[in-house]
Amino acid sequence: MLILGERIFMNTPSTYGIFDLPELRDREQVFFDRAHAGQILATMLESFRQKDAIVLGIPAGGVPVAAVIAVQLNLPFDVAIVSKITLPWNTEAGYGAVAFDGTIKLNDDMLLHLSLSEKDVQNGINKTKSKVKHRVKKLRDERPFPNLKNRSTILVDDGLASGFTMRVAIEAWKSAGAIHIIVAVPTGHDNAVKTIAREVDALYCPNIRRGWQFAVASAYKRWSDVDEVEVIQILQDPAT
């Protein structure tokens, strides 16, 4: 049970092991910012407090959400470095993703409707691989990857639009040895939430929305890009 102001919301499971807050369904601007969203998710994830679990934030926007969850639940915190392959004319939209271990996935259905040449696609892959390599060096340096066997891995992002980046993250961490994977996102499109939920043990998403148009940013009253400097600061001190 979650109390927001004077209203009470029930944390209830639905289809495919999805936990949401029914009174937040199909609503916009339900979170003040990413930290507020992390607080709500931490309340929903209370059963993991001080358990043998690790919280992994997907840079950049998922890191401030994940940090709040980790601090409130007294859990270890790290990053799951995955980046979408963006369109040349729109860096907010992606047609694939690359993970820290070299896992690459392309959205073939989307590519059928895009006027991208093979060279364009390969350039996008190469650019994203370089970005991921840079982030691994900058955000992880020489730190070894955490041992994920026999513990719960909580993957966190600031939202699910198509869910493609999260799917690549899940595949990469399964390859890294993760057995029990939980996804926690503040907001998500109904279709993406259901797709991702089939691939993990449980999915927590307080704000599930339907409809033809969906933007992660619409769930937040205060929204801005998270830069690399901020991510590094959060990793150094998650409580900031």
Short mmCIF file of C-alpha atoms in Angstrom, two decimals, residues 7-122:
data_model
loop_
_atom_site.label_atom_id
_atom_site.label_comp_id
_atom_site.label_asym_id
_atom_site.label_seq_id
_atom_site.Cartn_x
_atom_site.Cartn_y
_atom_site.Cartn_z
CA ARG A 7 -4.84 9.40 -1.15
CA ILE A 8 -4.15 5.69 -0.78
CA PHE A 9 -2.99 3.57 -3.71
CA MET A 10 -2.87 -0.21 -3.76
CA ASN A 11 0.16 -2.01 -5.15
CA THR A 12 -1.51 -4.92 -6.92
CA PRO A 13 -0.26 -7.56 -9.36
CA SER A 14 -2.06 -7.99 -12.67
CA THR A 15 -1.35 -9.99 -15.85
CA TYR A 16 2.14 -11.49 -16.33
CA GLY A 17 3.39 -10.54 -12.84
CA ILE A 18 2.92 -6.80 -13.40
CA PHE A 19 2.62 -4.63 -10.30
CA ASP A 20 1.07 -1.21 -10.82
CA LEU A 21 -0.92 1.47 -9.01
CA PRO A 22 -4.45 1.39 -10.48
CA GLU A 23 -5.26 4.99 -9.56
CA LEU A 24 -2.26 6.20 -11.58
CA ARG A 25 -3.26 4.40 -14.78
CA ASP A 26 -3.56 6.54 -17.93
CA ARG A 27 -2.57 9.70 -16.08
CA GLU A 28 0.15 12.21 -16.97
CA GLN A 29 2.41 14.34 -14.75
CA VAL A 30 2.03 12.01 -11.77
CA PHE A 31 5.66 12.39 -10.66
CA PHE A 32 7.34 15.64 -9.68
CA ASP A 33 10.73 14.40 -10.94
CA ARG A 34 12.82 11.22 -11.20
CA ALA A 35 13.65 11.25 -7.49
CA HIS A 36 9.95 11.32 -6.62
CA ALA A 37 9.34 8.44 -9.03
CA GLY A 38 12.13 6.50 -7.32
CA GLN A 39 10.49 7.04 -3.94
CA ILE A 40 7.22 5.59 -5.19
CA LEU A 41 8.95 2.58 -6.72
CA ALA A 42 10.92 2.01 -3.52
CA THR A 43 7.64 1.79 -1.61
CA MET A 44 6.32 -0.74 -4.11
CA LEU A 45 9.56 -2.75 -3.80
CA GLU A 46 9.57 -2.75 0.00
CA SER A 47 9.73 -6.56 0.15
CA PHE A 48 13.29 -6.37 -1.25
CA ARG A 49 14.60 -4.20 1.60
CA GLN A 50 18.01 -5.43 2.77
CA LYS A 51 17.54 -8.66 0.83
CA ASP A 52 20.17 -10.26 -1.41
CA ALA A 53 19.38 -8.01 -4.37
CA ILE A 54 21.16 -5.37 -6.42
CA VAL A 55 19.70 -2.29 -8.11
CA LEU A 56 21.03 -1.48 -11.60
CA GLY A 57 20.20 1.84 -13.26
CA ILE A 58 20.22 2.27 -17.03
CA PRO A 59 22.08 5.50 -17.93
CA ALA A 60 21.31 8.16 -18.12
CA GLY A 61 17.72 8.74 -16.97
CA GLY A 62 17.37 5.48 -15.05
CA VAL A 63 20.31 6.22 -12.74
CA PRO A 64 18.66 8.91 -10.53
CA VAL A 65 15.56 6.71 -10.19
CA ALA A 66 17.63 3.65 -9.29
CA ALA A 67 19.76 5.56 -6.77
CA VAL A 68 16.71 6.53 -4.72
CA ILE A 69 15.45 2.94 -4.73
CA ALA A 70 18.84 1.59 -3.63
CA VAL A 71 19.24 4.13 -0.82
CA GLN A 72 15.72 3.71 0.53
CA LEU A 73 15.89 -0.09 0.47
CA ASN A 74 19.52 -0.27 1.65
CA LEU A 75 20.62 -2.24 -1.41
CA PRO A 76 23.84 -2.14 -3.46
CA PHE A 77 23.70 0.06 -6.54
CA ASP A 78 25.41 -0.07 -9.93
CA VAL A 79 24.81 0.72 -13.60
CA ALA A 80 23.51 -1.39 -16.49
CA ILE A 81 25.07 0.33 -19.47
CA VAL A 82 22.83 0.07 -22.51
CA SER A 83 22.20 2.70 -25.17
CA LYS A 84 19.66 2.91 -27.96
CA ILE A 85 20.74 3.31 -31.58
CA THR A 86 19.10 6.57 -32.51
CA LEU A 87 17.79 7.91 -35.78
CA PRO A 88 20.07 10.39 -37.58
CA TRP A 89 17.31 13.02 -37.54
CA ASN A 90 15.82 12.29 -34.09
CA THR A 91 18.06 11.39 -31.15
CA GLU A 92 15.01 10.64 -28.99
CA ALA A 93 13.87 7.76 -31.20
CA GLY A 94 15.79 4.53 -31.63
CA TYR A 95 15.72 1.52 -33.94
CA GLY A 96 17.88 -0.76 -31.81
CA ALA A 97 20.19 -0.89 -28.82
CA VAL A 98 23.71 -1.91 -27.76
CA ALA A 99 24.64 -3.30 -24.32
CA PHE A 100 27.87 -3.26 -22.31
CA ASP A 101 28.76 -6.83 -23.34
CA GLY A 102 28.42 -6.14 -27.06
CA THR A 103 24.85 -7.43 -27.36
CA ILE A 104 23.20 -5.70 -30.34
CA LYS A 105 19.54 -5.87 -31.25
CA LEU A 106 17.81 -4.14 -34.16
CA ASN A 107 14.12 -3.44 -34.40
CA ASP A 108 13.58 -5.07 -37.78
CA ASP A 109 9.88 -4.18 -37.92
CA MET A 110 10.72 -0.51 -37.44
CA LEU A 111 13.57 -0.60 -39.95
CA LEU A 112 11.16 -1.79 -42.65
CA HIS A 113 9.40 1.58 -42.44
CA LEU A 114 12.54 3.75 -42.30
CA SER A 115 14.48 5.12 -45.24
CA LEU A 116 17.84 4.05 -43.83
CA SER A 117 20.52 2.45 -45.96
CA GLU A 118 22.70 -0.41 -44.72
CA LYS A 119 25.48 2.14 -44.36
CA ASP A 120 23.25 4.38 -42.22
CA VAL A 121 22.38 1.45 -39.95
CA GLN A 122 26.00 0.34 -39.62
#
